[in-house]
Tab-separated table of C-alpha atoms in Angstrom:
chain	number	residue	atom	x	y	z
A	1	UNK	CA	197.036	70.559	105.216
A	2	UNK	CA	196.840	74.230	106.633
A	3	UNK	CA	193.905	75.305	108.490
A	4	UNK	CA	192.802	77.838	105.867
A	5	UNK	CA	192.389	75.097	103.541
A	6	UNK	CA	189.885	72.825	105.525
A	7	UNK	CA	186.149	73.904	105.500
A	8	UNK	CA	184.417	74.063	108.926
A	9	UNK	CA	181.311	72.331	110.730
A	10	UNK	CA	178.294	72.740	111.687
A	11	UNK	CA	176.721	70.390	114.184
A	12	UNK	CA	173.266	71.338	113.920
A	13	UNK	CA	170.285	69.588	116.409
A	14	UNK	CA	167.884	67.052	115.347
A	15	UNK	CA	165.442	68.865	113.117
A	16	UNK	CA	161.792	69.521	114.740
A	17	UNK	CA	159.286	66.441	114.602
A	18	UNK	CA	157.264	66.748	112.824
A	19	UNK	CA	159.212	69.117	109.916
A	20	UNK	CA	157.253	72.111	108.873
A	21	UNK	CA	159.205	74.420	107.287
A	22	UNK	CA	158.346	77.404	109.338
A	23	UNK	CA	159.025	75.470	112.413
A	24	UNK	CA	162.471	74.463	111.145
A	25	UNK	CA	163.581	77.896	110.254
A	26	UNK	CA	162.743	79.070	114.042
A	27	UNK	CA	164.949	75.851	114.792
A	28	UNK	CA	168.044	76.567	112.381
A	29	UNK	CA	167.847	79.944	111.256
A	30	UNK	CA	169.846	81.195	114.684
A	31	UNK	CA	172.346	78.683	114.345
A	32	UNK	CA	172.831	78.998	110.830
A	33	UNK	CA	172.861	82.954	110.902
A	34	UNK	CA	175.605	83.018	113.349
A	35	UNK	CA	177.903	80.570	111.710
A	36	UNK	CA	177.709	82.078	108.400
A	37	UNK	CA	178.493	85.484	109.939
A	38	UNK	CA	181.600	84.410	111.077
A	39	UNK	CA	182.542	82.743	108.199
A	40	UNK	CA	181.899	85.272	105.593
A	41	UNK	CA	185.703	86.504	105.270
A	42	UNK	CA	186.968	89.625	103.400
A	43	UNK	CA	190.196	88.386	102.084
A	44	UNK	CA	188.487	84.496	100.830
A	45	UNK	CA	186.194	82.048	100.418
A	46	UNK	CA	184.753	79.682	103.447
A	47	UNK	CA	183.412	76.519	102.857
A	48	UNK	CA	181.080	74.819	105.029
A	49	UNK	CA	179.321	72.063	105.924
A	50	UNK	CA	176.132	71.370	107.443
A	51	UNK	CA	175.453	68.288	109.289
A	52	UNK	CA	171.871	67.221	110.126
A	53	UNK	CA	171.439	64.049	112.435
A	54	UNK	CA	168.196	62.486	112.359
A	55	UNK	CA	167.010	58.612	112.470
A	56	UNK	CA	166.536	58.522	108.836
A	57	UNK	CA	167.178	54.665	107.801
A	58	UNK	CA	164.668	52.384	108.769
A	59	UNK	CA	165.948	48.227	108.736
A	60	UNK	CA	167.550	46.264	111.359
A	61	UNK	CA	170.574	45.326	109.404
A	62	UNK	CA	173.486	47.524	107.695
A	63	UNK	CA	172.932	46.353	104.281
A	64	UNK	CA	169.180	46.631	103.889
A	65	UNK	CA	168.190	49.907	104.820
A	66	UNK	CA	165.325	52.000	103.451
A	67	UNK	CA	164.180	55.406	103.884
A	68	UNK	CA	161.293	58.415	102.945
A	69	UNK	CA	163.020	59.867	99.734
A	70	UNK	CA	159.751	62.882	100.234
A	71	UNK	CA	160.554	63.642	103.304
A	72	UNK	CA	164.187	63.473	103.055
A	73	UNK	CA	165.212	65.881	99.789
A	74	UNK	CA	162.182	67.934	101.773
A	75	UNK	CA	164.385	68.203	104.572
A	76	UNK	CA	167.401	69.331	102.636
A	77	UNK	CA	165.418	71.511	100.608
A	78	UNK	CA	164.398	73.070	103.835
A	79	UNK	CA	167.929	73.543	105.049
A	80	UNK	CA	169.441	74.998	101.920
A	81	UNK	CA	166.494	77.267	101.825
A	82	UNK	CA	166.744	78.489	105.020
A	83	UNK	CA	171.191	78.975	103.762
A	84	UNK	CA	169.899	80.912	100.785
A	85	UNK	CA	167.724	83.328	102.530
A	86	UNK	CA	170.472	84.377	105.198
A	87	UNK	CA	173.108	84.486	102.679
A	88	UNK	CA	170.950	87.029	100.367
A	89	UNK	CA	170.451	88.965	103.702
A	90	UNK	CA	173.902	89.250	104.654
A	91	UNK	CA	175.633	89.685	101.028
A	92	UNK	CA	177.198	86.467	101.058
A	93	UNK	CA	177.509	84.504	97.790
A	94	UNK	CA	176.786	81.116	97.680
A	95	UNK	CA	177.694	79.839	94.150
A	96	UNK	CA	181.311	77.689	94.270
A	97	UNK	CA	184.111	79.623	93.541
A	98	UNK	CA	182.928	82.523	94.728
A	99	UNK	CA	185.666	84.533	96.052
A	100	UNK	CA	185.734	86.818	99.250
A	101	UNK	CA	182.978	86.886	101.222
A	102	UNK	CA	181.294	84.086	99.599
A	103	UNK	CA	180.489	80.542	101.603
A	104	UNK	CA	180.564	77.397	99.746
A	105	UNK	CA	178.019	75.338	102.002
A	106	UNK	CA	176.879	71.570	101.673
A	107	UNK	CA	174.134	69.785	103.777
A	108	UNK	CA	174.786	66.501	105.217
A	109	UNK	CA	172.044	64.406	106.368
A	110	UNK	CA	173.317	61.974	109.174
A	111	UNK	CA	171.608	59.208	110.866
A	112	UNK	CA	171.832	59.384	114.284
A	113	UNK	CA	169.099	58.819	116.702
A	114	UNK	CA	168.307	60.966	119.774
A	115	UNK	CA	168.776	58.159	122.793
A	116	UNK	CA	171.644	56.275	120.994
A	117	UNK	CA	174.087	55.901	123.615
A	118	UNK	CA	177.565	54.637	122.531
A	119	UNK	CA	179.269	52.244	125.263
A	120	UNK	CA	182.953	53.001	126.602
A	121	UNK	CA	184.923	50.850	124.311
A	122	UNK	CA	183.113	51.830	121.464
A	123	UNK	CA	185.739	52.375	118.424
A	124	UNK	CA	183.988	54.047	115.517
A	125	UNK	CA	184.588	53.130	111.906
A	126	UNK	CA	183.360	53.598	108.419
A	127	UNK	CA	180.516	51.151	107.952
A	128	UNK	CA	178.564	52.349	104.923
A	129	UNK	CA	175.319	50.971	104.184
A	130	UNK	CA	173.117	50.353	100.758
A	131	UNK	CA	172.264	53.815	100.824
A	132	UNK	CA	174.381	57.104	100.505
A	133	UNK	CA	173.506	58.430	104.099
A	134	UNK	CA	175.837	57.805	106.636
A	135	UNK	CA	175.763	57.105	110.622
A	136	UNK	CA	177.195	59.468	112.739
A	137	UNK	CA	180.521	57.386	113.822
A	138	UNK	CA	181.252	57.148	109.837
A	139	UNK	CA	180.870	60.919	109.624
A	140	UNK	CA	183.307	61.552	112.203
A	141	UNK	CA	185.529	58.668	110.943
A	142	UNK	CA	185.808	59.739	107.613
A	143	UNK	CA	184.940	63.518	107.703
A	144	UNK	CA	188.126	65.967	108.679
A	145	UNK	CA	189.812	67.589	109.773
A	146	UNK	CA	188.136	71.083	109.752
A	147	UNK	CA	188.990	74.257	110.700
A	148	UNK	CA	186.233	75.418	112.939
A	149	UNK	CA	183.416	73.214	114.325
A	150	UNK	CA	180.434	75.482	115.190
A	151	UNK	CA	178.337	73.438	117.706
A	152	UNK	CA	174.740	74.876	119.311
A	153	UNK	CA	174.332	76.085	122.464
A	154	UNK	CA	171.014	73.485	123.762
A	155	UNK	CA	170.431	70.646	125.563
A	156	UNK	CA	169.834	68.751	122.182
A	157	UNK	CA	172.892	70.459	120.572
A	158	UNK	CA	175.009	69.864	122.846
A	159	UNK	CA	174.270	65.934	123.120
A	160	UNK	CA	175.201	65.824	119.214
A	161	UNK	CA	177.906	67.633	119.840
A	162	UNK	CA	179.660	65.309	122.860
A	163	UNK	CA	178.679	62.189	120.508
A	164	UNK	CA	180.530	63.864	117.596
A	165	UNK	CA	183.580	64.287	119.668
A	166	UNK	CA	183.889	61.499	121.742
A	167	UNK	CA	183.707	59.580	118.210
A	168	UNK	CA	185.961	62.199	116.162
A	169	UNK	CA	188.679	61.893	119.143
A	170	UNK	CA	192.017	61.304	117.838
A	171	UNK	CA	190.935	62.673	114.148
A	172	UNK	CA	192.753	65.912	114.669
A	173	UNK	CA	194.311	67.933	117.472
A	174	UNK	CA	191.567	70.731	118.215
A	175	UNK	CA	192.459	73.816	119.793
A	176	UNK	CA	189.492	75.399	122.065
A	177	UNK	CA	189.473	78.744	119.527
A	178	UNK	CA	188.348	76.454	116.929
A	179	UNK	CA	185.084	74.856	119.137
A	180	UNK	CA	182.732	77.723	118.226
A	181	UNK	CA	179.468	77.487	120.495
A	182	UNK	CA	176.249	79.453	118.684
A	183	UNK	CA	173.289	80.382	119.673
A	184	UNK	CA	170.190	77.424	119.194
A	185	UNK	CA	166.280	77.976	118.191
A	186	UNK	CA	163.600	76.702	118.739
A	187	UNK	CA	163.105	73.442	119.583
A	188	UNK	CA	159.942	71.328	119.202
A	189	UNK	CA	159.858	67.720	119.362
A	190	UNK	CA	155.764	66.627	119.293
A	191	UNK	CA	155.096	62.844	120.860
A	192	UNK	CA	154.259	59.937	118.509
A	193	UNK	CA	150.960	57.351	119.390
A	194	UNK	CA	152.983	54.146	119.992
A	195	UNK	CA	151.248	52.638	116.568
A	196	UNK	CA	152.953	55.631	114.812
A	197	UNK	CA	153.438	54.297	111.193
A	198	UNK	CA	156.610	56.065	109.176
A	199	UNK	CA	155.451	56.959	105.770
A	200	UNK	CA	156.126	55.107	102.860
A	201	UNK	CA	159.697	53.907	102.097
A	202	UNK	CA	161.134	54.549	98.918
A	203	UNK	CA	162.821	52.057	96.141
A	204	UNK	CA	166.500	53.076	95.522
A	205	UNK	CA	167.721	52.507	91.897
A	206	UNK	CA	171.037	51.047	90.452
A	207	UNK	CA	171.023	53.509	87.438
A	208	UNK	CA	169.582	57.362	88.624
A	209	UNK	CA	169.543	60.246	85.677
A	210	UNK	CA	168.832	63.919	85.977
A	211	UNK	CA	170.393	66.908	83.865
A	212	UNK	CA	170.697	70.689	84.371
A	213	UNK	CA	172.964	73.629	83.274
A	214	UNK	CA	174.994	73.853	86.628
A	215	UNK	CA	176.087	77.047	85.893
A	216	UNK	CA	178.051	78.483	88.919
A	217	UNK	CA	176.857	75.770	91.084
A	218	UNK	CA	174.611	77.215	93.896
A	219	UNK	CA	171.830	75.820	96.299
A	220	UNK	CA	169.184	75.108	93.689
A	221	UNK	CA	171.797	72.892	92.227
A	222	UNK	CA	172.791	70.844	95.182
A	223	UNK	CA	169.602	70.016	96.465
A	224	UNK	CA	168.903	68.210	92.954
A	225	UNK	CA	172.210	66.508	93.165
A	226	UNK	CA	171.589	65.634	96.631
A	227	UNK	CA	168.511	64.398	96.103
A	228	UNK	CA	169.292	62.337	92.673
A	229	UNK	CA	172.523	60.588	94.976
A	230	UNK	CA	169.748	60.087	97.899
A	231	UNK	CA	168.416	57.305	95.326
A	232	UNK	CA	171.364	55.245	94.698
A	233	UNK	CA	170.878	51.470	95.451
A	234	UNK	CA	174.744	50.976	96.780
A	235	UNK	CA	175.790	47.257	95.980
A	236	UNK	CA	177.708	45.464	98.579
A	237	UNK	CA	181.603	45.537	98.794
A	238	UNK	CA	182.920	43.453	96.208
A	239	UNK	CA	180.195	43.157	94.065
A	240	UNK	CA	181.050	43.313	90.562
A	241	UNK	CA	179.000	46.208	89.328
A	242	UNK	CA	178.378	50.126	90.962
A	243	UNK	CA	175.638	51.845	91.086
A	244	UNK	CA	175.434	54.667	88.176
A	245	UNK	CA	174.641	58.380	88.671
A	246	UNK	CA	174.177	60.089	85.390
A	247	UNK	CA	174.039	63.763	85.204
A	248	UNK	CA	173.511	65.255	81.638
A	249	UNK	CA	175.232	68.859	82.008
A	250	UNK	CA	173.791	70.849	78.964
A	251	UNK	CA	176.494	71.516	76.381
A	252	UNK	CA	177.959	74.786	75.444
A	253	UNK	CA	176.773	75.586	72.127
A	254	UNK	CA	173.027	75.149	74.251
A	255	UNK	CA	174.017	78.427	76.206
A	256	UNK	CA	175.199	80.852	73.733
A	257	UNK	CA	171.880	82.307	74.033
A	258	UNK	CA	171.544	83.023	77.838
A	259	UNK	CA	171.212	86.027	79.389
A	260	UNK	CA	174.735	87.310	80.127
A	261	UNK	CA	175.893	84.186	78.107
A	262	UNK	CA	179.934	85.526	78.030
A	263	UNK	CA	179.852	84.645	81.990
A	264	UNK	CA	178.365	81.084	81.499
A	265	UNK	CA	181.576	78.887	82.794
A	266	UNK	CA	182.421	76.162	80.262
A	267	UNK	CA	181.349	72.545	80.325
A	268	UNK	CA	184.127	71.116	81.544
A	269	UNK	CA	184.475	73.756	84.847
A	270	UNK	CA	180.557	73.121	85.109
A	271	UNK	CA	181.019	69.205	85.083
A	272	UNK	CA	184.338	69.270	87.744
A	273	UNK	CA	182.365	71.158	90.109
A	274	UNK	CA	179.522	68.702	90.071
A	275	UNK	CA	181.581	65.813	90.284
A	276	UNK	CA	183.611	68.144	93.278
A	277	UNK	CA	180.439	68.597	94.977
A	278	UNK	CA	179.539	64.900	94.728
A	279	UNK	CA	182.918	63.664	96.566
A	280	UNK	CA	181.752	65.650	99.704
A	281	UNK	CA	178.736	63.346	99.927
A	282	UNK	CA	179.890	60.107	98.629
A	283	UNK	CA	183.951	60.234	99.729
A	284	UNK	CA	184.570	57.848	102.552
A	285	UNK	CA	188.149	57.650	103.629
A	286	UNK	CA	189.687	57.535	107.461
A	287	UNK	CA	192.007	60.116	106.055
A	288	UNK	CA	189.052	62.620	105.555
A	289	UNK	CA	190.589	65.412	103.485
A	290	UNK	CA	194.317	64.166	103.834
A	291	UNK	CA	193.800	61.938	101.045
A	292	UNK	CA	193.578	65.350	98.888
A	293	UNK	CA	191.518	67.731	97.686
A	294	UNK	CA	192.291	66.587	93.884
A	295	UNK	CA	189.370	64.218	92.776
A	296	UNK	CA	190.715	61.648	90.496
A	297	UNK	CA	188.412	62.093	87.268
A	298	UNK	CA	188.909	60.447	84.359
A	299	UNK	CA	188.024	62.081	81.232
A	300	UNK	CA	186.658	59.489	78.170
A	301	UNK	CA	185.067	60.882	74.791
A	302	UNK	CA	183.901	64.332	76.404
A	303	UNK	CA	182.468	62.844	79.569
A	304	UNK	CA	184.019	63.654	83.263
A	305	UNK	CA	183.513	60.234	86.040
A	306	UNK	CA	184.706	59.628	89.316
A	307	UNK	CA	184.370	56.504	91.097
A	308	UNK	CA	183.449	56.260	95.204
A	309	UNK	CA	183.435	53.748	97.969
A	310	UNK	CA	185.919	51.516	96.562
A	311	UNK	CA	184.138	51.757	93.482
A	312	UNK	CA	180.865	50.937	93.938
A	313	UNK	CA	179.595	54.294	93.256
A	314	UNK	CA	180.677	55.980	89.949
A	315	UNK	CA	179.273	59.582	88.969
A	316	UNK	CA	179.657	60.269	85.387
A	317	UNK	CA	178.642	64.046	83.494
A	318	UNK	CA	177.831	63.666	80.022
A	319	UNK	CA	177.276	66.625	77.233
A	320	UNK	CA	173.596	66.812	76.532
A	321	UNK	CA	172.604	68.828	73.326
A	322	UNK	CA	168.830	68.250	73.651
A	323	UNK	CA	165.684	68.061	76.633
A	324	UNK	CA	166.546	64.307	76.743
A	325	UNK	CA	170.137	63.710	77.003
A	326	UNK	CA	171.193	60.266	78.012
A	327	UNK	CA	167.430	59.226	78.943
A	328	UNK	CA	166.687	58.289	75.162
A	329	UNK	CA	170.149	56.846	74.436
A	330	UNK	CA	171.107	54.783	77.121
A	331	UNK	CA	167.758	51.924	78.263
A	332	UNK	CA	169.430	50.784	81.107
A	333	UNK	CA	168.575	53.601	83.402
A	334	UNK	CA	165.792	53.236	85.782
A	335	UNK	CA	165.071	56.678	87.808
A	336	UNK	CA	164.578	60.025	86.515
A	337	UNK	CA	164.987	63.069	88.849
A	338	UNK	CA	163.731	66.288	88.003
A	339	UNK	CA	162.778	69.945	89.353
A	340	UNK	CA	159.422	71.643	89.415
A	341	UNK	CA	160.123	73.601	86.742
A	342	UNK	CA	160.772	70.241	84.829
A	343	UNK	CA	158.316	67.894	85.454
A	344	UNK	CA	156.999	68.322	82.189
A	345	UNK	CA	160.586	66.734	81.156
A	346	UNK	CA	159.879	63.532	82.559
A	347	UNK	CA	155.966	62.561	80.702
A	348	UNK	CA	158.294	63.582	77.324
A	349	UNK	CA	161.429	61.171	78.306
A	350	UNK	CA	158.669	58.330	79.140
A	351	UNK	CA	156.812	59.021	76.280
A	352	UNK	CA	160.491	58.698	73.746
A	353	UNK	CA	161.330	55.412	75.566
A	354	UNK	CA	157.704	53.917	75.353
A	355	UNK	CA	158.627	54.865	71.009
A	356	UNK	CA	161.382	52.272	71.202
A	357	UNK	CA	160.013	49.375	73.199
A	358	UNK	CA	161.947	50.671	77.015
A	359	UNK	CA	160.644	50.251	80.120
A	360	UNK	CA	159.734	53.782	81.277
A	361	UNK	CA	161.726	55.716	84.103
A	362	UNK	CA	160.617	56.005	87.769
A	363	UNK	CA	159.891	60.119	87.971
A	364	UNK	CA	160.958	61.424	91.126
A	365	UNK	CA	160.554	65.426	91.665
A	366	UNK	CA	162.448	67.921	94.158
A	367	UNK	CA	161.122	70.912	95.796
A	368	UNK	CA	162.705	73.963	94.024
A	369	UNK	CA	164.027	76.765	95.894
A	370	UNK	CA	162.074	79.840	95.141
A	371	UNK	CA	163.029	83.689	96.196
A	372	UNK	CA	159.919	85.195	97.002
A	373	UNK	CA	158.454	82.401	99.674
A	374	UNK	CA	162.243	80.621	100.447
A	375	UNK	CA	162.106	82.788	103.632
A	376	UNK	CA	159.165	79.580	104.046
A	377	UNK	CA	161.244	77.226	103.407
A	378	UNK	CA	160.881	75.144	99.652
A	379	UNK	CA	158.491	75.867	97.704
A	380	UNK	CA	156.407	74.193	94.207
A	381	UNK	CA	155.765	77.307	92.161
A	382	UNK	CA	155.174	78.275	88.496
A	383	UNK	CA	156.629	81.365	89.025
A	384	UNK	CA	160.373	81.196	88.418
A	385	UNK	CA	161.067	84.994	87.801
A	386	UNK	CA	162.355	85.661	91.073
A	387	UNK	CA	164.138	82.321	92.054
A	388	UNK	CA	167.913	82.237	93.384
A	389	UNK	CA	169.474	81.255	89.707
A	390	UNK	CA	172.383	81.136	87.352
A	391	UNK	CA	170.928	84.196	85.464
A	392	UNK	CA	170.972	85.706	88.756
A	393	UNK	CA	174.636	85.198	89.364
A	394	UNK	CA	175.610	86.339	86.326
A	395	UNK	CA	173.897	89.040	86.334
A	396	UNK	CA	175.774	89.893	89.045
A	397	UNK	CA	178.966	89.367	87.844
A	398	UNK	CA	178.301	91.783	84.915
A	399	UNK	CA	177.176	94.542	87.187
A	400	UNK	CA	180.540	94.167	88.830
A	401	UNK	CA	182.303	93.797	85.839
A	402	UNK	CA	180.623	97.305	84.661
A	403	UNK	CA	180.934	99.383	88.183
């Protein structure tokens, strides 16, 4: 595998405690900033991707842990956010496939905690849990190689850093050009009361639904699909069911009417890309990227899957002609995930199942990524003129197309 194939790393620091979102831009907006300087390229396309450590799982035990799904697909939301603004400031697309000068970045929450120390004859190894977050020795175990691994210049970032290696070691033969030290932010870590209570831990689901266009896949887009994985209920190995992740990716014959509708990609290209996008967070193999880029994806009467961790995660993309998709035709789903601009979605696909006798869905809402306050972080708004879209990107591409 060349070197120009392989996306590059960032090792960011722990995220301020508590998160607000300005706070966390003066914490990752340096870091960030630098990295995708470097990496927008004339000639092609970078991809990259963002690791965040932070003790996320609660639960003594590998295969019972729980965590704040809120707080969590906040935290992403903040990160892409703060990915979006930079990129719109420095000109660099961030929809897949892209071309020159365009970065292809995904967020990866890891958790790691601060004062874990690992001992001498430590040997790390991919030990996945019921959830699809990962520890920080199955990150390094299973995530490689890259081609540059941008690290942070702090006390904090530096400690993540020397983990990361010292657990990565033997992965792949680094060269010092491609350790890439940038420049850290603010840092702000604010002392808990001992009786410090973590909020309220979230149920994860076997069966989790949400739908969308996914039209040139960009930011807005992963943070949904991020979040909706975030509530898989992974069964132990061997059991002899997966979890389910159904993603209803509106149909073609929906989209004729768009605005510049002859740049819409087709269902199929829409579908790959989320299942490609998918594999990044739910692809556990000690080979990292040896095992290949290709995806095995099996196509069965116009629906794209792809099965992960020895098959106890599948992702399947269905056609959806309609607001309810697979939420009114399937009844064993049990968690709904939808957008702010959506929420009304969710009363109507309740209100359908409650018609024929179903149990209704758990709702579960994700911050949405909006233009004129994303400098902010994520933002709940009405106003959805302005956000970082699909129109958007075609648009785009049509200007080019005409200049």
């Amino acid at each position: 595998m060349k070197r120009d194939d392989m996306p590059s790393l960032l090792l960011l620091p722990f995220p301020p405690d508590p998160v607000d979102r300005h706070v966390l831009s003066a914490s990752y907006k340096p870091p960030l900033t630098a990295t995708l300087s470097q990496l927008k390229m004339s000639d092609k396309a970078s991809r990259l991707v963002v690791a965040v450590p932070c003790p996320i799982l609660q639960g003594p035990y590998v295969r019972c842990k729980t965590f704040a799904w809120a707080e969590t697909q906040s935290l992403v939301a903040g990160v892409y956010a703060i990915i979006s603004v930079i990129c719109a400031q420095l000109s660099i697309a961030t929809d897949v496939n892209a071309g020159p000068e365009s970065v292809d970045a995904t967020v990866v929450l890891i958790d790691h905690d601060r004062n874990k120390r690992f001992p001498p004859d430590f040997r790390p190894a991919i030990e996945p849990n019921n959830t699809v977050i990962v520890d920080l020795a199955t990150f390094a175990t299973a995530y490689h190689p890259w081609d540059r691994i941008f690290h942070v210049r702090s006390e904090l970032g530096l400690r993540v850093f020397n983990s990361y290696l010292k657990l990565a070691e033997g992965r792949q033969t680094l060269l010092h050009e491609q350790l890439v030290p940038v420049e850290g932010g603010l840092s702000l870590n604010v002392s808990k009361p001992d009786d410090d209570v973590p909020p309220p831990q979230t149920d994860c689901y076997p069966v989790v639904c949400l739908g969308g266009t996914f039209d040139h896949l960009h930011p807005g887009h992963k943070l949904l699909l991020t979040a909706g994985a975030l509530l898989l209920k992974v069964p132990e190995k061997g059991s002899p069911t997966a979890c389910k992740f159904i993603i209803g990716v509106t149909g073609d014959e929906m989209l004729k009417n768009k605005k510049y509708a002859e740049f819409v990609e087709p269902w199929a290209t829409r579908a790959r890309n989320v299942l490609l996008f998918l594999s990044t967070l739910l692809r556990l193999s000690p080979r990292g990227w040896r095992d290949g880029a290709d995806l095995d994806i099996t196509e069965t009467d116009g629906s794209l899957s792809a099965s992960f961790r020895d098959g106890l995660v599948t992702v399947q993309c269905v056609v959806i002609q309609d607001a309810f998709g697979p939420t009114i035709t399937l009844e064993q789903i049990d968690a709904l995930v939808v957008s702010g601009e959506t929420r009304s979605g969710g009363k109507a696909v309740n209100d359908k199942r409650a018609e024929k006798g179903w149990k209704a869905l758990e709702v579960f809402e994700v911050d949405v990524l909006d233009a004129e306050e994303i400098s902010d972080g994520a933002t709940r708004t009405e106003n959805f003129a302005s956000k970082i879209s699909s129109t958007a990107i075609r648009q785009r591409r049509a200007q080019a197309k005409r200049s």
